[in-house]
Amino acid sequence: MIGEHAFCPTSGASLSREVHYDERGRPERVPQSDDLSPNASLDAPLTMGKRRSSRRALTTYFRRCHRRHADANDDLYCHAALLLARLKRAATGCQERDVIVWYALGERLARDGFSVTWMTSHAEPRCPECGGRLTYVAGPDGPIGHCGGSCHGTRDDRLTTIRETVCSLFARTFPDDPTPDSDALTLL
């Protein structure tokens, strides 16, 4: 993921607070080793995160985030790892983005009886076109998210696009389950 929730896209390691700048002045951070990613600082290059991360990275990020809210749960971690493998295998195009996979994972875990409300604290909806932050306005049916970045001129509701993409990934990954209604997603 990018932005506030960025992590190493290869290992899933947390990133340092200290920012380094490359020869073109772009900010980068160092992956930090911990018990979930013991060799992160050796394995991965400087990064600010990516919009698409490896399955391993998302699994590690999931475990790290969950441990901030509750005791370790091996059943949950095993189930989430299997679901992430299925989601990553089925995802194509825009569905491959971390935030889309994250929300689809949350929907499936909720259906399987796990508490997932904590997951909202660890992902931020971003513009599906440019990856920029969203700005929100009140709409008749809830908040409307507009691109606050480089997609000026289009006033489309980006939250609707994100919800529809999550639902399409869910339907593609779990064809035997009823597809969630885009307005009734657990996390979004």
Short mmCIF file of N, CA and C in Angstrom, two decimals:
data_model
loop_
_atom_site.label_atom_id
_atom_site.label_comp_id
_atom_site.label_asym_id
_atom_site.label_seq_id
_atom_site.Cartn_x
_atom_site.Cartn_y
_atom_site.Cartn_z
N MET A 1 0.84 -1.18 0.00
CA MET A 1 0.00 0.00 0.00
C MET A 1 0.88 1.24 0.00
N ILE A 2 0.29 2.29 -0.39
CA ILE A 2 1.00 3.57 -0.40
C ILE A 2 0.35 4.48 0.62
N GLY A 3 0.92 5.65 0.80
CA GLY A 3 0.36 6.63 1.71
C GLY A 3 0.68 6.34 3.16
N GLU A 4 -0.25 6.68 4.02
CA GLU A 4 -0.06 6.53 5.46
C GLU A 4 0.17 5.08 5.87
N HIS A 5 -0.38 4.13 5.12
CA HIS A 5 -0.30 2.72 5.48
C HIS A 5 0.75 1.97 4.67
N ALA A 6 1.70 2.67 4.13
CA ALA A 6 2.72 2.04 3.27
C ALA A 6 3.54 1.01 4.04
N PHE A 7 3.91 -0.04 3.32
CA PHE A 7 4.79 -1.08 3.84
C PHE A 7 5.63 -1.59 2.69
N CYS A 8 6.65 -2.38 2.99
CA CYS A 8 7.52 -2.92 1.95
C CYS A 8 6.71 -3.84 1.05
N PRO A 9 6.66 -3.60 -0.26
CA PRO A 9 5.84 -4.41 -1.16
C PRO A 9 6.38 -5.81 -1.39
N THR A 10 7.59 -6.08 -0.97
CA THR A 10 8.18 -7.40 -1.14
C THR A 10 8.01 -8.26 0.10
N SER A 11 8.36 -7.71 1.26
CA SER A 11 8.36 -8.49 2.50
C SER A 11 7.18 -8.19 3.42
N GLY A 12 6.55 -7.03 3.27
CA GLY A 12 5.49 -6.61 4.18
C GLY A 12 6.01 -5.93 5.43
N ALA A 13 7.31 -5.69 5.49
CA ALA A 13 7.93 -5.07 6.66
C ALA A 13 7.46 -3.63 6.83
N SER A 14 7.43 -3.19 8.07
CA SER A 14 7.17 -1.78 8.34
C SER A 14 8.30 -0.95 7.76
N LEU A 15 8.01 0.31 7.48
CA LEU A 15 9.02 1.21 6.94
C LEU A 15 9.49 2.16 8.03
N SER A 16 10.74 2.57 7.94
CA SER A 16 11.31 3.48 8.92
C SER A 16 10.59 4.82 8.87
N ARG A 17 10.67 5.55 9.95
CA ARG A 17 10.12 6.92 9.96
C ARG A 17 11.06 7.85 9.21
N GLU A 18 12.35 7.54 9.25
CA GLU A 18 13.36 8.36 8.60
C GLU A 18 13.24 8.24 7.08
N VAL A 19 13.24 9.39 6.40
CA VAL A 19 13.10 9.43 4.96
C VAL A 19 14.45 9.74 4.34
N HIS A 20 14.79 9.01 3.29
CA HIS A 20 16.00 9.25 2.52
C HIS A 20 15.56 9.75 1.15
N TYR A 21 16.39 10.52 0.50
CA TYR A 21 16.04 11.04 -0.81
C TYR A 21 17.01 10.51 -1.84
N ASP A 22 16.47 10.07 -2.98
CA ASP A 22 17.34 9.56 -4.05
C ASP A 22 17.93 10.72 -4.84
N GLU A 23 18.65 10.38 -5.90
CA GLU A 23 19.34 11.41 -6.68
C GLU A 23 18.39 12.38 -7.37
N ARG A 24 17.12 12.00 -7.53
CA ARG A 24 16.13 12.89 -8.16
C ARG A 24 15.24 13.58 -7.12
N GLY A 25 15.56 13.40 -5.83
CA GLY A 25 14.82 14.07 -4.77
C GLY A 25 13.55 13.36 -4.35
N ARG A 26 13.36 12.11 -4.78
CA ARG A 26 12.17 11.35 -4.39
C ARG A 26 12.39 10.74 -3.01
N PRO A 27 11.39 10.84 -2.13
CA PRO A 27 11.54 10.28 -0.78
C PRO A 27 11.44 8.75 -0.79
N GLU A 28 12.24 8.12 0.04
CA GLU A 28 12.21 6.66 0.20
C GLU A 28 12.48 6.32 1.66
N ARG A 29 11.97 5.18 2.10
CA ARG A 29 12.17 4.74 3.48
C ARG A 29 12.75 3.34 3.49
N VAL A 30 13.35 2.97 4.61
CA VAL A 30 14.01 1.68 4.74
C VAL A 30 13.06 0.68 5.39
N PRO A 31 12.92 -0.54 4.83
CA PRO A 31 12.16 -1.59 5.52
C PRO A 31 12.84 -1.94 6.84
N GLN A 32 12.02 -2.15 7.87
CA GLN A 32 12.53 -2.45 9.21
C GLN A 32 12.31 -3.92 9.55
N SER A 33 13.35 -4.58 10.00
CA SER A 33 13.24 -5.98 10.41
C SER A 33 12.48 -6.08 11.73
N ASP A 34 11.70 -7.16 11.87
CA ASP A 34 11.04 -7.49 13.12
C ASP A 34 10.80 -9.00 13.13
N ASP A 35 10.03 -9.50 14.08
CA ASP A 35 9.83 -10.95 14.16
C ASP A 35 9.06 -11.52 12.97
N LEU A 36 8.26 -10.72 12.28
CA LEU A 36 7.53 -11.20 11.11
C LEU A 36 8.34 -11.07 9.83
N SER A 37 9.28 -10.16 9.79
CA SER A 37 10.14 -9.94 8.63
C SER A 37 11.58 -9.78 9.11
N PRO A 38 12.22 -10.86 9.56
CA PRO A 38 13.52 -10.74 10.21
C PRO A 38 14.65 -10.21 9.32
N ASN A 39 14.57 -10.42 8.02
CA ASN A 39 15.64 -9.98 7.12
C ASN A 39 15.20 -8.87 6.18
N ALA A 40 14.18 -8.15 6.56
CA ALA A 40 13.59 -7.14 5.67
C ALA A 40 14.58 -6.09 5.22
N SER A 41 15.39 -5.59 6.13
CA SER A 41 16.30 -4.50 5.76
C SER A 41 17.40 -4.99 4.82
N LEU A 42 17.64 -6.30 4.79
CA LEU A 42 18.65 -6.85 3.89
C LEU A 42 18.08 -7.21 2.53
N ASP A 43 16.83 -7.66 2.51
CA ASP A 43 16.21 -8.18 1.30
C ASP A 43 15.66 -7.12 0.36
N ALA A 44 15.14 -6.05 0.90
CA ALA A 44 14.35 -5.13 0.08
C ALA A 44 15.04 -3.78 -0.11
N PRO A 45 14.79 -3.17 -1.25
CA PRO A 45 15.34 -1.83 -1.49
C PRO A 45 14.53 -0.75 -0.78
N LEU A 46 15.03 0.46 -0.79
CA LEU A 46 14.28 1.60 -0.25
C LEU A 46 12.97 1.72 -1.01
N THR A 47 11.93 2.17 -0.33
CA THR A 47 10.62 2.23 -0.96
C THR A 47 9.72 3.22 -0.22
N MET A 48 8.64 3.59 -0.82
CA MET A 48 7.55 4.32 -0.17
C MET A 48 6.27 3.49 -0.27
N GLY A 49 6.43 2.18 -0.59
CA GLY A 49 5.30 1.30 -0.80
C GLY A 49 4.90 1.31 -2.26
N LYS A 50 4.06 0.39 -2.63
CA LYS A 50 3.55 0.28 -4.00
C LYS A 50 2.04 0.06 -3.92
N ARG A 51 1.36 0.26 -5.02
CA ARG A 51 -0.08 0.01 -5.08
C ARG A 51 -0.39 -1.48 -5.15
N ARG A 52 0.61 -2.27 -5.61
CA ARG A 52 0.46 -3.72 -5.71
C ARG A 52 1.63 -4.37 -5.00
N SER A 53 1.34 -5.19 -4.02
CA SER A 53 2.37 -5.86 -3.24
C SER A 53 2.25 -7.36 -3.43
N SER A 54 3.28 -8.06 -3.00
CA SER A 54 3.27 -9.52 -3.10
C SER A 54 2.28 -10.12 -2.10
N ARG A 55 1.90 -11.36 -2.33
CA ARG A 55 1.02 -12.07 -1.40
C ARG A 55 1.69 -12.17 -0.04
N ARG A 56 2.98 -12.46 -0.05
CA ARG A 56 3.75 -12.55 1.20
C ARG A 56 3.68 -11.24 1.98
N ALA A 57 3.83 -10.13 1.27
CA ALA A 57 3.81 -8.82 1.93
C ALA A 57 2.45 -8.52 2.54
N LEU A 58 1.38 -8.80 1.81
CA LEU A 58 0.03 -8.56 2.35
C LEU A 58 -0.26 -9.47 3.54
N THR A 59 0.20 -10.71 3.48
CA THR A 59 -0.01 -11.63 4.59
C THR A 59 0.72 -11.14 5.84
N THR A 60 1.95 -10.70 5.67
CA THR A 60 2.73 -10.18 6.80
C THR A 60 2.08 -8.92 7.35
N TYR A 61 1.66 -8.03 6.47
CA TYR A 61 1.00 -6.80 6.89
C TYR A 61 -0.28 -7.12 7.67
N PHE A 62 -1.06 -8.08 7.18
CA PHE A 62 -2.28 -8.49 7.86
C PHE A 62 -1.99 -8.95 9.29
N ARG A 63 -1.00 -9.81 9.43
CA ARG A 63 -0.65 -10.33 10.76
C ARG A 63 -0.18 -9.20 11.69
N ARG A 64 0.66 -8.33 11.16
CA ARG A 64 1.20 -7.23 11.98
C ARG A 64 0.06 -6.31 12.44
N CYS A 65 -0.84 -5.98 11.53
CA CYS A 65 -1.95 -5.10 11.88
C CYS A 65 -2.89 -5.76 12.89
N HIS A 66 -3.20 -7.03 12.71
CA HIS A 66 -4.09 -7.72 13.63
C HIS A 66 -3.51 -7.75 15.04
N ARG A 67 -2.21 -7.96 15.15
CA ARG A 67 -1.57 -8.03 16.47
C ARG A 67 -1.64 -6.70 17.22
N ARG A 68 -1.88 -5.60 16.52
CA ARG A 68 -2.05 -4.31 17.19
C ARG A 68 -3.40 -4.22 17.89
N HIS A 69 -4.35 -5.05 17.48
CA HIS A 69 -5.72 -4.97 17.99
C HIS A 69 -6.13 -6.15 18.86
N ALA A 70 -5.46 -7.28 18.71
CA ALA A 70 -5.87 -8.48 19.44
C ALA A 70 -4.69 -9.43 19.59
N ASP A 71 -4.88 -10.45 20.40
CA ASP A 71 -3.85 -11.48 20.55
C ASP A 71 -3.71 -12.25 19.24
N ALA A 72 -2.55 -12.84 19.06
CA ALA A 72 -2.30 -13.64 17.86
C ALA A 72 -3.37 -14.72 17.73
N ASN A 73 -3.76 -14.99 16.49
CA ASN A 73 -4.81 -15.97 16.21
C ASN A 73 -4.36 -16.78 15.00
N ASP A 74 -3.75 -17.93 15.25
CA ASP A 74 -3.21 -18.75 14.17
C ASP A 74 -4.28 -19.22 13.20
N ASP A 75 -5.49 -19.52 13.69
CA ASP A 75 -6.58 -19.93 12.80
C ASP A 75 -6.92 -18.82 11.82
N LEU A 76 -7.02 -17.60 12.34
CA LEU A 76 -7.30 -16.45 11.48
C LEU A 76 -6.17 -16.24 10.48
N TYR A 77 -4.93 -16.32 10.92
CA TYR A 77 -3.79 -16.08 10.03
C TYR A 77 -3.72 -17.11 8.92
N CYS A 78 -3.96 -18.37 9.24
CA CYS A 78 -3.94 -19.43 8.22
C CYS A 78 -5.08 -19.22 7.22
N HIS A 79 -6.27 -18.92 7.74
CA HIS A 79 -7.42 -18.69 6.88
C HIS A 79 -7.19 -17.47 5.97
N ALA A 80 -6.69 -16.40 6.55
CA ALA A 80 -6.42 -15.19 5.76
C ALA A 80 -5.36 -15.45 4.70
N ALA A 81 -4.32 -16.20 5.03
CA ALA A 81 -3.27 -16.51 4.05
C ALA A 81 -3.83 -17.29 2.87
N LEU A 82 -4.70 -18.25 3.13
CA LEU A 82 -5.33 -19.01 2.05
C LEU A 82 -6.22 -18.13 1.19
N LEU A 83 -7.00 -17.27 1.85
CA LEU A 83 -7.87 -16.36 1.11
C LEU A 83 -7.06 -15.36 0.28
N LEU A 84 -5.98 -14.85 0.86
CA LEU A 84 -5.13 -13.92 0.10
C LEU A 84 -4.54 -14.60 -1.13
N ALA A 85 -4.13 -15.85 -0.99
CA ALA A 85 -3.59 -16.58 -2.15
C ALA A 85 -4.65 -16.69 -3.24
N ARG A 86 -5.88 -17.00 -2.86
CA ARG A 86 -6.96 -17.10 -3.86
C ARG A 86 -7.26 -15.74 -4.49
N LEU A 87 -7.33 -14.71 -3.65
CA LEU A 87 -7.64 -13.37 -4.17
C LEU A 87 -6.55 -12.88 -5.12
N LYS A 88 -5.30 -13.05 -4.73
CA LYS A 88 -4.19 -12.58 -5.58
C LYS A 88 -4.15 -13.36 -6.90
N ARG A 89 -4.47 -14.65 -6.85
CA ARG A 89 -4.47 -15.48 -8.06
C ARG A 89 -5.59 -15.07 -9.01
N ALA A 90 -6.74 -14.69 -8.48
CA ALA A 90 -7.90 -14.34 -9.29
C ALA A 90 -7.87 -12.90 -9.79
N ALA A 91 -7.16 -12.03 -9.11
CA ALA A 91 -7.19 -10.59 -9.42
C ALA A 91 -6.52 -10.29 -10.75
N THR A 92 -7.12 -9.37 -11.48
CA THR A 92 -6.54 -8.87 -12.73
C THR A 92 -6.73 -7.36 -12.79
N GLY A 93 -5.84 -6.69 -13.47
CA GLY A 93 -5.96 -5.25 -13.66
C GLY A 93 -6.07 -4.48 -12.36
N CYS A 94 -7.07 -3.62 -12.25
CA CYS A 94 -7.27 -2.79 -11.06
C CYS A 94 -7.58 -3.61 -9.82
N GLN A 95 -8.07 -4.83 -10.00
CA GLN A 95 -8.37 -5.68 -8.85
C GLN A 95 -7.11 -6.08 -8.09
N GLU A 96 -5.96 -5.99 -8.71
CA GLU A 96 -4.70 -6.41 -8.08
C GLU A 96 -4.19 -5.43 -7.04
N ARG A 97 -4.76 -4.25 -6.98
CA ARG A 97 -4.28 -3.25 -6.03
C ARG A 97 -4.53 -3.70 -4.59
N ASP A 98 -3.56 -3.40 -3.74
CA ASP A 98 -3.61 -3.85 -2.35
C ASP A 98 -4.91 -3.49 -1.66
N VAL A 99 -5.37 -2.27 -1.83
CA VAL A 99 -6.56 -1.83 -1.10
C VAL A 99 -7.79 -2.61 -1.55
N ILE A 100 -7.87 -2.98 -2.82
CA ILE A 100 -9.00 -3.77 -3.33
C ILE A 100 -8.96 -5.17 -2.73
N VAL A 101 -7.77 -5.78 -2.76
CA VAL A 101 -7.60 -7.12 -2.18
C VAL A 101 -7.90 -7.08 -0.68
N TRP A 102 -7.46 -6.03 -0.01
CA TRP A 102 -7.68 -5.88 1.44
C TRP A 102 -9.17 -5.86 1.77
N TYR A 103 -9.93 -5.05 1.02
CA TYR A 103 -11.37 -4.96 1.29
C TYR A 103 -12.09 -6.25 0.93
N ALA A 104 -11.70 -6.92 -0.14
CA ALA A 104 -12.30 -8.20 -0.50
C ALA A 104 -11.98 -9.26 0.56
N LEU A 105 -10.76 -9.24 1.07
CA LEU A 105 -10.37 -10.15 2.15
C LEU A 105 -11.24 -9.90 3.38
N GLY A 106 -11.43 -8.65 3.73
CA GLY A 106 -12.27 -8.31 4.88
C GLY A 106 -13.69 -8.79 4.71
N GLU A 107 -14.24 -8.64 3.53
CA GLU A 107 -15.60 -9.10 3.26
C GLU A 107 -15.71 -10.61 3.45
N ARG A 108 -14.74 -11.34 2.90
CA ARG A 108 -14.79 -12.80 3.02
C ARG A 108 -14.59 -13.25 4.47
N LEU A 109 -13.65 -12.65 5.17
CA LEU A 109 -13.43 -13.02 6.57
C LEU A 109 -14.67 -12.74 7.42
N ALA A 110 -15.35 -11.62 7.15
CA ALA A 110 -16.58 -11.29 7.88
C ALA A 110 -17.64 -12.36 7.63
N ARG A 111 -17.77 -12.80 6.40
CA ARG A 111 -18.73 -13.85 6.07
C ARG A 111 -18.38 -15.17 6.74
N ASP A 112 -17.10 -15.38 6.98
CA ASP A 112 -16.64 -16.61 7.61
C ASP A 112 -16.66 -16.51 9.14
N GLY A 113 -17.19 -15.41 9.68
CA GLY A 113 -17.40 -15.28 11.11
C GLY A 113 -16.29 -14.61 11.90
N PHE A 114 -15.33 -14.01 11.22
CA PHE A 114 -14.25 -13.33 11.92
C PHE A 114 -14.58 -11.85 12.10
N SER A 115 -14.11 -11.26 13.17
CA SER A 115 -14.25 -9.82 13.39
C SER A 115 -13.22 -9.10 12.53
N VAL A 116 -13.67 -8.16 11.71
CA VAL A 116 -12.76 -7.48 10.78
C VAL A 116 -12.81 -5.96 10.89
N THR A 117 -13.56 -5.41 11.82
CA THR A 117 -13.69 -3.96 11.88
C THR A 117 -12.34 -3.28 12.06
N TRP A 118 -11.39 -3.94 12.70
CA TRP A 118 -10.05 -3.39 12.90
C TRP A 118 -9.34 -3.13 11.57
N MET A 119 -9.72 -3.84 10.51
CA MET A 119 -9.03 -3.71 9.21
C MET A 119 -9.19 -2.32 8.60
N THR A 120 -10.28 -1.60 8.94
CA THR A 120 -10.48 -0.28 8.37
C THR A 120 -9.40 0.71 8.80
N SER A 121 -8.77 0.44 9.94
CA SER A 121 -7.71 1.32 10.44
C SER A 121 -6.41 1.18 9.67
N HIS A 122 -6.34 0.21 8.78
CA HIS A 122 -5.07 -0.11 8.13
C HIS A 122 -5.12 -0.05 6.62
N ALA A 123 -6.14 0.59 6.09
CA ALA A 123 -6.24 0.79 4.64
C ALA A 123 -6.98 2.09 4.39
N GLU A 124 -6.60 2.75 3.34
CA GLU A 124 -7.21 4.02 2.99
C GLU A 124 -7.64 3.97 1.53
N PRO A 125 -8.93 4.17 1.26
CA PRO A 125 -9.35 4.19 -0.16
C PRO A 125 -8.59 5.28 -0.91
N ARG A 126 -8.07 4.92 -2.06
CA ARG A 126 -7.32 5.86 -2.90
C ARG A 126 -8.00 5.92 -4.27
N CYS A 127 -7.74 6.97 -5.01
CA CYS A 127 -8.32 7.12 -6.34
C CYS A 127 -7.90 5.93 -7.21
N PRO A 128 -8.86 5.24 -7.82
CA PRO A 128 -8.52 4.09 -8.64
C PRO A 128 -7.74 4.47 -9.91
N GLU A 129 -7.83 5.71 -10.32
CA GLU A 129 -7.13 6.13 -11.54
C GLU A 129 -5.68 6.52 -11.28
N CYS A 130 -5.46 7.42 -10.31
CA CYS A 130 -4.11 7.96 -10.12
C CYS A 130 -3.47 7.56 -8.79
N GLY A 131 -4.23 6.96 -7.89
CA GLY A 131 -3.69 6.59 -6.58
C GLY A 131 -3.66 7.73 -5.58
N GLY A 132 -4.21 8.88 -5.96
CA GLY A 132 -4.22 10.04 -5.07
C GLY A 132 -5.22 9.90 -3.94
N ARG A 133 -5.07 10.75 -2.95
CA ARG A 133 -6.01 10.76 -1.82
C ARG A 133 -7.38 11.22 -2.29
N LEU A 134 -8.39 10.77 -1.58
CA LEU A 134 -9.75 11.19 -1.90
C LEU A 134 -10.18 12.33 -0.98
N THR A 135 -11.01 13.19 -1.51
CA THR A 135 -11.66 14.21 -0.70
C THR A 135 -13.13 13.82 -0.63
N TYR A 136 -13.75 14.09 0.49
CA TYR A 136 -15.11 13.60 0.71
C TYR A 136 -16.09 14.75 0.87
N VAL A 137 -17.29 14.54 0.32
CA VAL A 137 -18.41 15.46 0.51
C VAL A 137 -19.61 14.61 0.90
N ALA A 138 -20.55 15.23 1.61
CA ALA A 138 -21.76 14.52 2.01
C ALA A 138 -22.67 14.36 0.81
N GLY A 139 -23.15 13.15 0.63
CA GLY A 139 -24.10 12.86 -0.44
C GLY A 139 -25.41 12.39 0.15
N PRO A 140 -26.44 12.22 -0.66
CA PRO A 140 -27.74 11.80 -0.14
C PRO A 140 -27.72 10.39 0.48
N ASP A 141 -26.81 9.53 0.01
CA ASP A 141 -26.74 8.15 0.51
C ASP A 141 -25.45 7.87 1.27
N GLY A 142 -24.77 8.91 1.72
CA GLY A 142 -23.50 8.73 2.43
C GLY A 142 -22.41 9.54 1.76
N PRO A 143 -21.17 9.35 2.22
CA PRO A 143 -20.07 10.16 1.66
C PRO A 143 -19.78 9.82 0.20
N ILE A 144 -19.37 10.85 -0.52
CA ILE A 144 -18.95 10.71 -1.91
C ILE A 144 -17.47 11.06 -1.94
N GLY A 145 -16.67 10.19 -2.53
CA GLY A 145 -15.22 10.40 -2.60
C GLY A 145 -14.80 10.86 -3.97
N HIS A 146 -14.22 12.06 -4.03
CA HIS A 146 -13.69 12.59 -5.29
C HIS A 146 -12.17 12.55 -5.23
N CYS A 147 -11.55 12.44 -6.38
CA CYS A 147 -10.10 12.45 -6.43
C CYS A 147 -9.60 13.83 -6.00
N GLY A 148 -8.70 13.83 -5.04
CA GLY A 148 -8.11 15.08 -4.58
C GLY A 148 -6.75 15.31 -5.22
N GLY A 149 -6.39 14.47 -6.17
CA GLY A 149 -5.07 14.54 -6.78
C GLY A 149 -5.11 14.99 -8.22
N SER A 150 -4.55 14.18 -9.09
CA SER A 150 -4.32 14.58 -10.48
C SER A 150 -5.47 14.26 -11.43
N CYS A 151 -6.60 13.84 -10.93
CA CYS A 151 -7.74 13.55 -11.80
C CYS A 151 -8.73 14.70 -11.81
N HIS A 152 -8.26 15.91 -11.74
CA HIS A 152 -9.13 17.08 -11.72
C HIS A 152 -10.00 17.10 -12.96
N GLY A 153 -11.18 17.60 -12.80
CA GLY A 153 -12.10 17.70 -13.93
C GLY A 153 -13.15 16.60 -13.93
N THR A 154 -12.86 15.47 -13.32
CA THR A 154 -13.87 14.43 -13.21
C THR A 154 -14.41 14.45 -11.79
N ARG A 155 -15.69 14.44 -11.67
CA ARG A 155 -16.32 14.50 -10.34
C ARG A 155 -16.99 13.18 -10.00
N ASP A 156 -16.54 12.10 -10.62
CA ASP A 156 -17.11 10.78 -10.36
C ASP A 156 -16.87 10.38 -8.91
N ASP A 157 -17.79 9.60 -8.39
CA ASP A 157 -17.64 9.07 -7.03
C ASP A 157 -16.67 7.90 -7.09
N ARG A 158 -15.47 8.11 -6.60
CA ARG A 158 -14.43 7.07 -6.63
C ARG A 158 -14.73 5.94 -5.66
N LEU A 159 -15.48 6.22 -4.58
CA LEU A 159 -15.85 5.16 -3.65
C LEU A 159 -16.74 4.12 -4.32
N THR A 160 -17.63 4.58 -5.20
CA THR A 160 -18.48 3.66 -5.94
C THR A 160 -17.63 2.76 -6.83
N THR A 161 -16.66 3.34 -7.50
CA THR A 161 -15.76 2.56 -8.36
C THR A 161 -14.99 1.53 -7.54
N ILE A 162 -14.50 1.94 -6.38
CA ILE A 162 -13.75 1.02 -5.51
C ILE A 162 -14.66 -0.11 -5.05
N ARG A 163 -15.87 0.22 -4.62
CA ARG A 163 -16.81 -0.81 -4.16
C ARG A 163 -17.12 -1.81 -5.27
N GLU A 164 -17.36 -1.31 -6.48
CA GLU A 164 -17.68 -2.19 -7.61
C GLU A 164 -16.50 -3.09 -7.95
N THR A 165 -15.28 -2.58 -7.84
CA THR A 165 -14.09 -3.38 -8.12
C THR A 165 -13.91 -4.45 -7.06
N VAL A 166 -14.15 -4.11 -5.79
CA VAL A 166 -14.08 -5.10 -4.71
C VAL A 166 -15.11 -6.21 -4.95
N CYS A 167 -16.32 -5.84 -5.31
CA CYS A 167 -17.37 -6.83 -5.56
C CYS A 167 -17.02 -7.72 -6.75
N SER A 168 -16.45 -7.14 -7.79
CA SER A 168 -16.08 -7.96 -8.95
C SER A 168 -14.95 -8.93 -8.61
N LEU A 169 -13.98 -8.50 -7.81
CA LEU A 169 -12.92 -9.41 -7.37
C LEU A 169 -13.51 -10.51 -6.50
N PHE A 170 -14.40 -10.17 -5.59
CA PHE A 170 -15.03 -11.16 -4.72
C PHE A 170 -15.78 -12.20 -5.56
N ALA A 171 -16.56 -11.74 -6.53
CA ALA A 171 -17.33 -12.65 -7.38
C ALA A 171 -16.42 -13.55 -8.21
N ARG A 172 -15.33 -13.00 -8.68
CA ARG A 172 -14.40 -13.77 -9.50
C ARG A 172 -13.67 -14.82 -8.66
N THR A 173 -13.32 -14.47 -7.42
CA THR A 173 -12.56 -15.37 -6.55
C THR A 173 -13.46 -16.43 -5.92
N PHE A 174 -14.66 -16.06 -5.56
CA PHE A 174 -15.58 -16.96 -4.85
C PHE A 174 -16.88 -17.08 -5.65
N PRO A 175 -16.84 -17.72 -6.81
CA PRO A 175 -18.02 -17.76 -7.68
C PRO A 175 -19.21 -18.50 -7.10
N ASP A 176 -19.00 -19.38 -6.12
CA ASP A 176 -20.10 -20.14 -5.53
C ASP A 176 -20.82 -19.38 -4.41
N ASP A 177 -20.26 -18.26 -3.99
CA ASP A 177 -20.86 -17.44 -2.93
C ASP A 177 -21.65 -16.29 -3.56
N PRO A 178 -22.70 -15.85 -2.87
CA PRO A 178 -23.43 -14.68 -3.39
C PRO A 178 -22.53 -13.45 -3.41
N THR A 179 -22.56 -12.72 -4.49
CA THR A 179 -21.77 -11.50 -4.62
C THR A 179 -22.34 -10.44 -3.70
N PRO A 180 -21.48 -9.78 -2.92
CA PRO A 180 -22.00 -8.74 -2.02
C PRO A 180 -22.54 -7.55 -2.80
N ASP A 181 -23.53 -6.91 -2.22
CA ASP A 181 -24.04 -5.66 -2.79
C ASP A 181 -22.98 -4.59 -2.54
N SER A 182 -22.68 -3.80 -3.53
CA SER A 182 -21.60 -2.82 -3.40
C SER A 182 -21.88 -1.79 -2.29
N ASP A 183 -23.13 -1.57 -1.96
CA ASP A 183 -23.45 -0.62 -0.88
C ASP A 183 -23.48 -1.28 0.49
N ALA A 184 -23.25 -2.59 0.55
CA ALA A 184 -23.34 -3.30 1.82
C ALA A 184 -22.03 -4.00 2.20
N LEU A 185 -20.92 -3.53 1.66
CA LEU A 185 -19.62 -4.13 2.01
C LEU A 185 -19.31 -3.89 3.48
N THR A 186 -18.71 -4.85 4.10
CA THR A 186 -18.42 -4.78 5.53
C THR A 186 -17.46 -3.65 5.88
N LEU A 187 -16.41 -3.46 5.09
CA LEU A 187 -15.38 -2.49 5.44
C LEU A 187 -15.48 -1.16 4.73
N LEU A 188 -16.18 -1.07 3.66
CA LEU A 188 -16.14 0.14 2.85
C LEU A 188 -17.50 0.80 2.73
#
